[in-house]
PDB file of C-alpha atoms and ligand atoms in Angstrom:
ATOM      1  CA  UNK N   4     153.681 133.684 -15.774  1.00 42.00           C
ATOM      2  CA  UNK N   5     153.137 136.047 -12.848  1.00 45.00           C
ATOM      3  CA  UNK N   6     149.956 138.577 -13.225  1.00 49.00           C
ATOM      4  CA  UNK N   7     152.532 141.503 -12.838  1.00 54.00           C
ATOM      5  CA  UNK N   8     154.035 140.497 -16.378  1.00 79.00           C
ATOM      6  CA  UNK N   9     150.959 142.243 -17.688  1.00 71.00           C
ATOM      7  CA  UNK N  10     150.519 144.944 -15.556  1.00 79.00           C
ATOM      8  CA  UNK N  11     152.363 147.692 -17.782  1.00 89.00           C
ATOM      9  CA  UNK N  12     150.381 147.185 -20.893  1.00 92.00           C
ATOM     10  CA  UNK N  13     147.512 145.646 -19.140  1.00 85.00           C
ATOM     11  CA  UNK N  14     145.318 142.673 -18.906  1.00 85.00           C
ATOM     12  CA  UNK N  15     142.335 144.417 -19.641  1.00 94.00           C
ATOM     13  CA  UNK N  16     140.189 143.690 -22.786  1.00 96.00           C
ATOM     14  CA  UNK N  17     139.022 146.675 -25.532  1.00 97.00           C
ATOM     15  CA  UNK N  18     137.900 149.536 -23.983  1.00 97.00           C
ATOM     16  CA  UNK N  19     138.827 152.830 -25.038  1.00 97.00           C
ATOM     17  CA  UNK N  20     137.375 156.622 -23.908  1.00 97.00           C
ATOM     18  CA  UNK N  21     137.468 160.069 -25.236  1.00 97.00           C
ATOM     19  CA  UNK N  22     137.372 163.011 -22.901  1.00 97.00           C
ATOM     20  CA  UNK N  23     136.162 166.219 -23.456  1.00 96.00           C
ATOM     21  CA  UNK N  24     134.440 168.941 -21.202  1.00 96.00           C
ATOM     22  CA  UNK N  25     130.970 170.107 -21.848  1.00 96.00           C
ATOM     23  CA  UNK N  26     130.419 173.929 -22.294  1.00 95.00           C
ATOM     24  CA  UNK N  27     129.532 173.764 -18.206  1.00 96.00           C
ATOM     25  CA  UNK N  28     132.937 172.485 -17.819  1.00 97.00           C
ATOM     26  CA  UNK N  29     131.945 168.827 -17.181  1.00 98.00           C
ATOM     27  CA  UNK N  30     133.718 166.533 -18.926  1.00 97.00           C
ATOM     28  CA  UNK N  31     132.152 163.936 -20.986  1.00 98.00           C
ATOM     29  CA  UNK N  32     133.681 160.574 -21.919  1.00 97.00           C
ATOM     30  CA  UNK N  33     132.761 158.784 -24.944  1.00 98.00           C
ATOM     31  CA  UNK N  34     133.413 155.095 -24.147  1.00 98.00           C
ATOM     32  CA  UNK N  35     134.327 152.664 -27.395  1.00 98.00           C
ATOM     33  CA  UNK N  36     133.586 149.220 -26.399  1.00 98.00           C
ATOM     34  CA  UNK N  37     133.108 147.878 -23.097  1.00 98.00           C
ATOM     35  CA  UNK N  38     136.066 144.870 -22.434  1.00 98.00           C
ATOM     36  CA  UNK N  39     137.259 144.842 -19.210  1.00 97.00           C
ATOM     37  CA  UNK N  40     138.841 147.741 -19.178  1.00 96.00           C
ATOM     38  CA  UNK N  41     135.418 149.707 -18.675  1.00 98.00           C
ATOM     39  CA  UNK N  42     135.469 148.560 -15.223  1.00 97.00           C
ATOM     40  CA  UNK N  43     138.067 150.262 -13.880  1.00 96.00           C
ATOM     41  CA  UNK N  44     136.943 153.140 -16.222  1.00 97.00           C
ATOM     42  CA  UNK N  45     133.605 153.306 -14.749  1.00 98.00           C
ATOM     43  CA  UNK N  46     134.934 153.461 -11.013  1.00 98.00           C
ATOM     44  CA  UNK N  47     136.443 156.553 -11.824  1.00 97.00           C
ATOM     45  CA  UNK N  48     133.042 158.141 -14.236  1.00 98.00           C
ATOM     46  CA  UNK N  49     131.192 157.737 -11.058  1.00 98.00           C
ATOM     47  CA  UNK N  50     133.626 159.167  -8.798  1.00 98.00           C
ATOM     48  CA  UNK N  51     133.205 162.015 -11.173  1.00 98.00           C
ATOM     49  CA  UNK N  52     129.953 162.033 -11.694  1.00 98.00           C
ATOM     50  CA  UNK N  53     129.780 162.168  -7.448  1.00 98.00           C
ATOM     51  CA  UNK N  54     132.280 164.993  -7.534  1.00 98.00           C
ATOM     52  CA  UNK N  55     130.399 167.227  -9.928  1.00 97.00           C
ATOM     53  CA  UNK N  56     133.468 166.725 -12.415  1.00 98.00           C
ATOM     54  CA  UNK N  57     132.005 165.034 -14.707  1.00 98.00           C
ATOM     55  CA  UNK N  58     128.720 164.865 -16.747  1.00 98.00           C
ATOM     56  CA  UNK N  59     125.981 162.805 -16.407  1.00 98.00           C
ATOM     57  CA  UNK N  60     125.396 161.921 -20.167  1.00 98.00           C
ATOM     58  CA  UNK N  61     127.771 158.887 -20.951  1.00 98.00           C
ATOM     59  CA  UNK N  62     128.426 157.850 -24.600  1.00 98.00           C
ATOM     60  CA  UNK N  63     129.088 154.349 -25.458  1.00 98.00           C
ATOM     61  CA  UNK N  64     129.713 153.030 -29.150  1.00 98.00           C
ATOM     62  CA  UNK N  65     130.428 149.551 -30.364  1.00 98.00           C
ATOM     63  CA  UNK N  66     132.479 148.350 -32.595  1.00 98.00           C
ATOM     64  CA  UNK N  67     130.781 144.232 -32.561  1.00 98.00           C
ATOM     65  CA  UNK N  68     129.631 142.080 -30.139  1.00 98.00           C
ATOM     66  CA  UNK N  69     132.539 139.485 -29.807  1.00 98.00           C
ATOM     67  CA  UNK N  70     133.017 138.789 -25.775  1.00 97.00           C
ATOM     68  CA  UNK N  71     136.054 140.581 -25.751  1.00 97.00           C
ATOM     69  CA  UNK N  72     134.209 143.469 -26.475  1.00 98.00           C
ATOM     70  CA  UNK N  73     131.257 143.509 -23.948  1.00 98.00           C
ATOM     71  CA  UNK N  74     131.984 141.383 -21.148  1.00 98.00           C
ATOM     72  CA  UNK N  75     132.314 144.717 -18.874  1.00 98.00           C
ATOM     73  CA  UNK N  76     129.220 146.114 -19.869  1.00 98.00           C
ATOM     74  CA  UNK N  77     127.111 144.643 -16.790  1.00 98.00           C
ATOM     75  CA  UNK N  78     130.109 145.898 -14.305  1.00 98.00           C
ATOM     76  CA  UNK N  79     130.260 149.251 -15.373  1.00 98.00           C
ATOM     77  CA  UNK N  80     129.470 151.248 -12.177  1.00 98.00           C
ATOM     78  CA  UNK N  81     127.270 154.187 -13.469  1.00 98.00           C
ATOM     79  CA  UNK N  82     124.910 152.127 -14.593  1.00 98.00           C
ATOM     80  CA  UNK N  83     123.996 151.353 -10.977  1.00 98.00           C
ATOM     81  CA  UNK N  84     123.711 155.286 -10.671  1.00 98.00           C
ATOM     82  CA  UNK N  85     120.096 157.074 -10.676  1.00 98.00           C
ATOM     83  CA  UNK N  86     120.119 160.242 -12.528  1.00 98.00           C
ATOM     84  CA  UNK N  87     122.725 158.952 -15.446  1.00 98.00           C
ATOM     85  CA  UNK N  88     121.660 158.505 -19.047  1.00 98.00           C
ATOM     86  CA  UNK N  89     123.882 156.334 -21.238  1.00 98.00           C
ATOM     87  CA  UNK N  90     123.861 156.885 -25.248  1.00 98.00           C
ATOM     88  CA  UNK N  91     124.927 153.575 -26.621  1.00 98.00           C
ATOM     89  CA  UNK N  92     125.164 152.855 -29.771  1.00 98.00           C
ATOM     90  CA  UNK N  93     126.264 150.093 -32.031  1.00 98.00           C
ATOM     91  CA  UNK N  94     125.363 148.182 -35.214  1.00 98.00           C
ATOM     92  CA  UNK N  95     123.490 146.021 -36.090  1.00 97.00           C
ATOM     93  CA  UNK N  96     123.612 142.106 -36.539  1.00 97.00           C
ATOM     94  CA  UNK N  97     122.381 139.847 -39.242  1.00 94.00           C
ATOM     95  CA  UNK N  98     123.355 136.237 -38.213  1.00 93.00           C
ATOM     96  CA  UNK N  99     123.575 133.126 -40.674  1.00 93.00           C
ATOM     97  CA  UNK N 100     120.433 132.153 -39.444  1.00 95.00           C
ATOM     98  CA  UNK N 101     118.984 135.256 -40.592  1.00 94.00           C
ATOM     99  CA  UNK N 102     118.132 136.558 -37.056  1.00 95.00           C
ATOM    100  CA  UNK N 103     118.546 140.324 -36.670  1.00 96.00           C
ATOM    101  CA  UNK N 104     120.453 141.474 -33.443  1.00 97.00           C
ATOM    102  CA  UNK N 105     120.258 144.899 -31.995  1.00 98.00           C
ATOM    103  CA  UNK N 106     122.997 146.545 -29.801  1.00 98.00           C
ATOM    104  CA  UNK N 107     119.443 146.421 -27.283  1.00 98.00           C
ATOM    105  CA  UNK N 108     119.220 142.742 -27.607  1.00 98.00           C
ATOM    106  CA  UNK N 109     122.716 141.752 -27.345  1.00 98.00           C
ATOM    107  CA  UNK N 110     123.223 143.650 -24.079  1.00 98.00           C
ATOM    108  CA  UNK N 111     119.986 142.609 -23.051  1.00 98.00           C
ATOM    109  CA  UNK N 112     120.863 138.902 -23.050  1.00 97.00           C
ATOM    110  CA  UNK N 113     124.035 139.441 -21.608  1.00 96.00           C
ATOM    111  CA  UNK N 114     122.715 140.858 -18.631  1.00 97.00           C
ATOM    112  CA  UNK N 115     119.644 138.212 -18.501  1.00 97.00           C
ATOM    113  CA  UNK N 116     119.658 135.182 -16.338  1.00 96.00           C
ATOM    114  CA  UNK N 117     121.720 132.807 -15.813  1.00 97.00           C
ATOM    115  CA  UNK N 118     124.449 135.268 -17.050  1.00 96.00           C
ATOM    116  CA  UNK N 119     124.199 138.473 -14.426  1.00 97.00           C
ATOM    117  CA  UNK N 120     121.409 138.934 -11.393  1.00 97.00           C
ATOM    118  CA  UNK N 121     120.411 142.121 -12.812  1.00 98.00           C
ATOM    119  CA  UNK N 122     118.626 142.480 -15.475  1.00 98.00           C
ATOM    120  CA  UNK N 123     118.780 146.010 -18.518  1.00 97.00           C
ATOM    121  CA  UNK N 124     114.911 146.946 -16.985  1.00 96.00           C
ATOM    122  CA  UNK N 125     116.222 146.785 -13.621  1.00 98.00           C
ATOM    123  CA  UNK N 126     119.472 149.418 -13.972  1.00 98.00           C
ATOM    124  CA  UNK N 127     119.313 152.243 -11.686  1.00 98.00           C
ATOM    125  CA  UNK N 128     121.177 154.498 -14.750  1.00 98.00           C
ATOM    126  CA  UNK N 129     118.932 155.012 -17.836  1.00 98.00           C
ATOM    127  CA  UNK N 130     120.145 153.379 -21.580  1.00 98.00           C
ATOM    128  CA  UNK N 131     118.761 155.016 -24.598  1.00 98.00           C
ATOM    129  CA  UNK N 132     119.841 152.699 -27.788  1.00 98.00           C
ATOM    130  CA  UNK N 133     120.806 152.855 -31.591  1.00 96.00           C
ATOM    131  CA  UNK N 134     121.994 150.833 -34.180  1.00 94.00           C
ATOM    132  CA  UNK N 135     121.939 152.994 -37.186  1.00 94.00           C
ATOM    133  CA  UNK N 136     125.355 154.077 -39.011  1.00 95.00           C
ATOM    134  CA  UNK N 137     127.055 157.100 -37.578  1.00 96.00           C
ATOM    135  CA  UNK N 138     127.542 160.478 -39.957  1.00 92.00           C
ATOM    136  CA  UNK N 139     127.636 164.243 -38.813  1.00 85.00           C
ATOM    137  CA  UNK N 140     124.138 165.144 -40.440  1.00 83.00           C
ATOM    138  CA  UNK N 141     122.696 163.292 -37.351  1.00 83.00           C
ATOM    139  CA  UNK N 142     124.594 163.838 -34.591  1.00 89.00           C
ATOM    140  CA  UNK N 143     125.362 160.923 -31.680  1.00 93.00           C
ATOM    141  CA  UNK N 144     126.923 163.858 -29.182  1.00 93.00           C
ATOM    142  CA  UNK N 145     126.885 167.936 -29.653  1.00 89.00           C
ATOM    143  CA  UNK N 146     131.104 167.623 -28.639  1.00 95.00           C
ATOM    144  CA  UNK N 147     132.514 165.285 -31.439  1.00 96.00           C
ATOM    145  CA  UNK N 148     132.019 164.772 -34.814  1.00 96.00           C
ATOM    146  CA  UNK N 149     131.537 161.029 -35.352  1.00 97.00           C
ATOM    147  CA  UNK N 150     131.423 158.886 -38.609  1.00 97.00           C
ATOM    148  CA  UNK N 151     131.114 155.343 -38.917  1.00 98.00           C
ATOM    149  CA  UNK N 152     132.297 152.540 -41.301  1.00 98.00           C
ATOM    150  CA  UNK N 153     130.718 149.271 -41.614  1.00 98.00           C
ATOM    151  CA  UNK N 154     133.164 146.794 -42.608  1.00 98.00           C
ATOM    152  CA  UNK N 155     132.608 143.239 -44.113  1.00 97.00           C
ATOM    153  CA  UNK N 156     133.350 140.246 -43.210  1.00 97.00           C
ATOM    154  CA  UNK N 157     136.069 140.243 -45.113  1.00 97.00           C
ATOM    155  CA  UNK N 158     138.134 142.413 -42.411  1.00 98.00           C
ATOM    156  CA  UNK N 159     136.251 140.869 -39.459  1.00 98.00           C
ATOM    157  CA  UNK N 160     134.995 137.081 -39.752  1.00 97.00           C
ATOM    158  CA  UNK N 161     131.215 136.831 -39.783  1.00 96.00           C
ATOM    159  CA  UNK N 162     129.797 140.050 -38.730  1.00 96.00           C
ATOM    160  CA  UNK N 163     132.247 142.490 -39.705  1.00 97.00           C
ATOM    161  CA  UNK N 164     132.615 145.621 -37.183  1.00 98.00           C
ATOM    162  CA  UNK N 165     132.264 148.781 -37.410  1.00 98.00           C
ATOM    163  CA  UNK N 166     134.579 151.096 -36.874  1.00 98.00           C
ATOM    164  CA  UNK N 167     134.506 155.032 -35.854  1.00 98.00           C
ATOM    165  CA  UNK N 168     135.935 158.429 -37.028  1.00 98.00           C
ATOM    166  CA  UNK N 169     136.143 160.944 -34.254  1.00 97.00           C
ATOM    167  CA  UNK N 170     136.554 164.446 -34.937  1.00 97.00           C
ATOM    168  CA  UNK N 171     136.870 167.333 -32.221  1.00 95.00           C
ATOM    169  CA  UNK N 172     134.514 170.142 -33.738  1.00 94.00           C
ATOM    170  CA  UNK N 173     137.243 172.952 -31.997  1.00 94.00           C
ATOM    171  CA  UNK N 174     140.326 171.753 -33.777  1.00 95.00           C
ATOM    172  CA  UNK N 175     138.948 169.523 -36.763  1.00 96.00           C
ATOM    173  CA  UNK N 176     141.713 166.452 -35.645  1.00 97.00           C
ATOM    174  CA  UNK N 177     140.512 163.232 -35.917  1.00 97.00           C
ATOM    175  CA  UNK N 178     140.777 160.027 -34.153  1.00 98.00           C
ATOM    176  CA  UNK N 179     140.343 156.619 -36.162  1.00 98.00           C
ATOM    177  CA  UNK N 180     139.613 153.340 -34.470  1.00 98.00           C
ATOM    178  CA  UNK N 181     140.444 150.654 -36.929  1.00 98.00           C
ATOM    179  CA  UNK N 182     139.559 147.121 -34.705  1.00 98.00           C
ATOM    180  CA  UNK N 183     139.057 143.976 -35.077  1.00 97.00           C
ATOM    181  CA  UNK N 184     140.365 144.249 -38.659  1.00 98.00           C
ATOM    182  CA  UNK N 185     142.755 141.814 -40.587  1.00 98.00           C
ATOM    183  CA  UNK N 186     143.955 142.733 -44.070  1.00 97.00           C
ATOM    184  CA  UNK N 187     142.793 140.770 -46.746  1.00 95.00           C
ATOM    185  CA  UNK N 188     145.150 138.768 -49.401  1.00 92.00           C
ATOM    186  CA  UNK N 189     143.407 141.585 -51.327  1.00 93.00           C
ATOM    187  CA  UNK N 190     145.177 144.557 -50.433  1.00 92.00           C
ATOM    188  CA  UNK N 191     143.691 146.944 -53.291  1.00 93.00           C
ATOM    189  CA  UNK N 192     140.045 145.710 -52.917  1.00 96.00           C
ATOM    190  CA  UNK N 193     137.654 148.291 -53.071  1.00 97.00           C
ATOM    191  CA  UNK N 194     136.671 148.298 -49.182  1.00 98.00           C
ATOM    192  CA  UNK N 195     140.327 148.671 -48.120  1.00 98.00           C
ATOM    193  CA  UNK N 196     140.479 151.711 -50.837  1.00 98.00           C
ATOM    194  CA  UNK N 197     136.879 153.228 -48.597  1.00 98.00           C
ATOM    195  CA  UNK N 198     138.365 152.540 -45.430  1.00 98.00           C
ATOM    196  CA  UNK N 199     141.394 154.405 -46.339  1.00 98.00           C
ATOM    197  CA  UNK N 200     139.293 157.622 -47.715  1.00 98.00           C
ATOM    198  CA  UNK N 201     137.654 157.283 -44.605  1.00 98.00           C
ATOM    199  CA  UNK N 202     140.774 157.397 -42.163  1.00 98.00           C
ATOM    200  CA  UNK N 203     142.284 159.732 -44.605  1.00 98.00           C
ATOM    201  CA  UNK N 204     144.172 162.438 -42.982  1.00 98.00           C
ATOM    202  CA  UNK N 205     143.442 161.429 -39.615  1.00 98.00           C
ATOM    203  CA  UNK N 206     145.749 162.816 -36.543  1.00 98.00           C
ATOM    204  CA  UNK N 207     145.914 159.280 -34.517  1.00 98.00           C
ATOM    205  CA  UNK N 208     144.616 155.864 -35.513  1.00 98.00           C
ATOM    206  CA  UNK N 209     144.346 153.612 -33.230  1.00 98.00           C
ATOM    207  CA  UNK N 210     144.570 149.895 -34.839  1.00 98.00           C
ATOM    208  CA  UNK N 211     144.513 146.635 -33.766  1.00 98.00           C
ATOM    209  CA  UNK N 212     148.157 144.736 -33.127  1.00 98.00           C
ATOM    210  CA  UNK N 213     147.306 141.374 -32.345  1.00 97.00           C
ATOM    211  CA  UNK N 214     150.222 139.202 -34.233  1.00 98.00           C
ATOM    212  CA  UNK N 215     153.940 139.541 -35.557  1.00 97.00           C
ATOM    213  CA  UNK N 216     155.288 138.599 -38.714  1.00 97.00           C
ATOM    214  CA  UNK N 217     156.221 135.333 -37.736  1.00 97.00           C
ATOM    215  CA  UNK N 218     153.291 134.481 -35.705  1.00 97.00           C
ATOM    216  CA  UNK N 219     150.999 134.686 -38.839  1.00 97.00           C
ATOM    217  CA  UNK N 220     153.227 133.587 -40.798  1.00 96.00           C
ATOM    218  CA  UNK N 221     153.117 130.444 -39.038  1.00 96.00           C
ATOM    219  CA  UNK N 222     151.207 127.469 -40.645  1.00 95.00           C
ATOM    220  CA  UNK N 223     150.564 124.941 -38.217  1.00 95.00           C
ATOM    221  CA  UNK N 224     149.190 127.183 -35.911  1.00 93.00           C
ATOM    222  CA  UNK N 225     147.309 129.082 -38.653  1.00 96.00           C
ATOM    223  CA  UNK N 226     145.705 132.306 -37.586  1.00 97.00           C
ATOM    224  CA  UNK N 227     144.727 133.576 -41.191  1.00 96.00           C
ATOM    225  CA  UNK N 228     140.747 134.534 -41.031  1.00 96.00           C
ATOM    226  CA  UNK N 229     140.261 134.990 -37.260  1.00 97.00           C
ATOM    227  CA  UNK N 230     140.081 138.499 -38.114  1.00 98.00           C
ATOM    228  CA  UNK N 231     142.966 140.421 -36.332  1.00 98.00           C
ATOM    229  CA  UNK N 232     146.251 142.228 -37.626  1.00 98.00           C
ATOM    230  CA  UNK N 233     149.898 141.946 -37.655  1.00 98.00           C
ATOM    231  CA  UNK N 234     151.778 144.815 -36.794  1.00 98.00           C
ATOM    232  CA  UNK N 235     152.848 145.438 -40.159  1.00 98.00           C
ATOM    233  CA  UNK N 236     149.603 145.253 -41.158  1.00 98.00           C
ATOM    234  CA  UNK N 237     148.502 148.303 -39.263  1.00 98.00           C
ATOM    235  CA  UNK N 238     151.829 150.276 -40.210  1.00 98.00           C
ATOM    236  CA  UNK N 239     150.565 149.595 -43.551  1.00 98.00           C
ATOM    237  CA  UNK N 240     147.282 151.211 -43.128  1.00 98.00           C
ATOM    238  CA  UNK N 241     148.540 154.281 -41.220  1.00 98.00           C
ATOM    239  CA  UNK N 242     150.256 154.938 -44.315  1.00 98.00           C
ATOM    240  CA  UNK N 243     147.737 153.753 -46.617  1.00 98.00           C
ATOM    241  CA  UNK N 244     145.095 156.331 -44.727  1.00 98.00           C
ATOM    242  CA  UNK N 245     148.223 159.040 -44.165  1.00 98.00           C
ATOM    243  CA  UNK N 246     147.600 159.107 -40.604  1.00 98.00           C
ATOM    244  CA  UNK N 247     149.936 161.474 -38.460  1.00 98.00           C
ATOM    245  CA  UNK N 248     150.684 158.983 -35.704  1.00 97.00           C
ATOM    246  CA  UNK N 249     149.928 155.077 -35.294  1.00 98.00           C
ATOM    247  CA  UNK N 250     149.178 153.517 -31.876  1.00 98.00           C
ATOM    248  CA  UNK N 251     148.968 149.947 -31.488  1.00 97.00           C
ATOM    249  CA  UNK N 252     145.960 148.637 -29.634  1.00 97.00           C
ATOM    250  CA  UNK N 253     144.176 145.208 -28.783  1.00 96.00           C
ATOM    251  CA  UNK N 254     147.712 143.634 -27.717  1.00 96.00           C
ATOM    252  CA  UNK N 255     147.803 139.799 -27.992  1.00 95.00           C
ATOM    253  CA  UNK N 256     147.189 138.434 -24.249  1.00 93.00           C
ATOM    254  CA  UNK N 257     150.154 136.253 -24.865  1.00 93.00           C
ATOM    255  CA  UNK N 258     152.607 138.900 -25.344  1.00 94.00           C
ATOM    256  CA  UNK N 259     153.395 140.250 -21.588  1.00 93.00           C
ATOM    257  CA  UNK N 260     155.155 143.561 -20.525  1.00 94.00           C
ATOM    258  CA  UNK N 261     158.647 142.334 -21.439  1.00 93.00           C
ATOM    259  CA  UNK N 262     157.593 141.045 -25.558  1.00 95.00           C
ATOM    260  CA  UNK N 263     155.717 144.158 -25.992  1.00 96.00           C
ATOM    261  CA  UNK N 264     158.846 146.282 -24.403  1.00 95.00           C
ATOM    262  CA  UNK N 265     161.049 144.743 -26.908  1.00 95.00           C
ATOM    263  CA  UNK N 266     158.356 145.250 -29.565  1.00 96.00           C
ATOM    264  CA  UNK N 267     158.024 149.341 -28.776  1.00 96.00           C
ATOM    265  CA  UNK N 268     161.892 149.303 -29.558  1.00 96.00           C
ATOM    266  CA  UNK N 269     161.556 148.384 -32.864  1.00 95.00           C
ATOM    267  CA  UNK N 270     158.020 149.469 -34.130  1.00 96.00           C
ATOM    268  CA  UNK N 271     157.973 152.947 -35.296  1.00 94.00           C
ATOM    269  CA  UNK N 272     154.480 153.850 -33.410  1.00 97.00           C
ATOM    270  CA  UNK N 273     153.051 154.482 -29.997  1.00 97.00           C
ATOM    271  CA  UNK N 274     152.495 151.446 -27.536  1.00 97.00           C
ATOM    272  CA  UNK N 275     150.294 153.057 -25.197  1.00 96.00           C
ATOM    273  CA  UNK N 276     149.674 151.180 -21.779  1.00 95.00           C
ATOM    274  CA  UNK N 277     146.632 150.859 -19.730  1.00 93.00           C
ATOM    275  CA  UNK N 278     144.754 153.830 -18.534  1.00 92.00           C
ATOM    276  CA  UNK N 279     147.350 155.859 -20.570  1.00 93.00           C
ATOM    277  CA  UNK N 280     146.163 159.208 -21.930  1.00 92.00           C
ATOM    278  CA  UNK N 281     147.207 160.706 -25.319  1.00 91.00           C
ATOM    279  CA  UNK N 282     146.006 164.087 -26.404  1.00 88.00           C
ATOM    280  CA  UNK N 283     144.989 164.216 -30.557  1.00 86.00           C
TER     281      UNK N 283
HETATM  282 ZN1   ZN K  16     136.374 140.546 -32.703  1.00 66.91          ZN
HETATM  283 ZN1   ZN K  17     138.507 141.703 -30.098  1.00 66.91          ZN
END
């Protein structure tokens, strides 16, 4: 397949941001995971950042560590600017093997050698870190309001992820980010009923599309347990969690431009394409 099949919706792994200017006028972004998509992103931060346009203070929050998730992280440019501070934020890790991993320590290793020349000690940009759970009585930013859910790994094989409630202080809308998920065979567990009280209400969730119908449904190529949804799946949860609008998000890299055209067509939610901006 030619690259241009997938330049519509985009080749780019997770990576989402949140604008919103500072009481200077700056704006601010609030990065969600840093796929590939945060390159791209971070060309234009710094052009911003060069400009005056935009602030200094970066936020970053992760949902998990998969590779999809952070394999930007070392290219993002401001990190290679002096002057910028970087909030990240992200939780953290208890492996089978009983070894605790920080949001510090994962980054840290994926920017040691053999993996990148330059190391987290040796950024230009400075990175302050957390892995505690989000809620408003302690504050990640002074602009949004941000709450965070821990799920199992029931909804995300192995370490679970966590995922984020965003709510603009001005107009109290909120933005859910429900990925990696997968529904479990038990809809009405006790975790789904949370995760709906905690996207209750919410103006836009953003969920995780990876499969049709028939792709799970298909046995000898079982996908069952790796942890991602169908698309009814996540029309399922909007209206579990009564959320205004439903975008899909974390398209499957085989569907290109023309599979996910057809898809729009017949899936009542938005199918927003790379770099796209929606308002909530
Ligand atoms: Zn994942
Ligand atoms: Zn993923």
């Amino acid at each position: 397949m030619a690259d241009a099949e997938y330049l519509q919706y985009g080749g780019s792994t997770t990576c989402l941001a949140v604008f919103k200017k500072n009481g200077a006028g700056d704006t601010v972004p609030l990065i969600v995971d840093a796929g590939g998509g945060i390159i791209k992103l971070g060309e234009e931060i710094a052009e911003g950042i060069k400009s005056g346009a935009f602030s200094s203070q970066i936020y970053l929050l992760f949902t998990h560590y998969h590779c999809d998730h952070i394999e930007g992280f070392p290219y993002f440019a401001p990190l290679f600017m002096p002057g910028v501070h970087i909030h990240i934020s992200g939780p953290l890790v208890q492996t089978a093997s009983g070894e605790a991993w920080t949001v510090e320590r994962i980054l840290r290793a994926a920017m040691a050698e053999p993996h990148f020349p330059v190391s987290l000690d040796e950024l230009a940009a400075t990175c302050s870190f957390d892995s505690a759970p989000l809620n408003t009585g302690k504050p990640f930013t002074p602009l949004w309001k941000i709450t965070s859910f821990d799920a199992s790994p029931k909804l995300h094989p192995k370490n679970g992820a966590r995922y984020y409630r965003i709510t603009d202080p001005d107009t109290e809308k909120s933005l859910v980010l429900l990925w990696d998920i997968e529904t479990p065979a038990d809809k009405n567990s006790a975790e789904m009923a949370s995760l709906y009280a905690f996207a209750h209400n919410c103006e836009l969730l953003i969920h995780d599309t990876m499969y049709t119908d028939a792709e799970y449904a298909d046995t000898e190529h079982s996908v069952h347990g790796f942890g991602h949804s169908t698309y009814t799946m996540a029309l399922e949860n909007a209206a579990g969690a009564g959320a205004k609008t439903l975008a899909a998000f974390h398209y499957n890299p085989r569907h290109n431009d023309a599979f996910l055209r057809a898809l729009e067509k017949e899936k009542k939610m938005l199918f927003p394409q790379e770099g796209q901006k929606l308002k909530f």
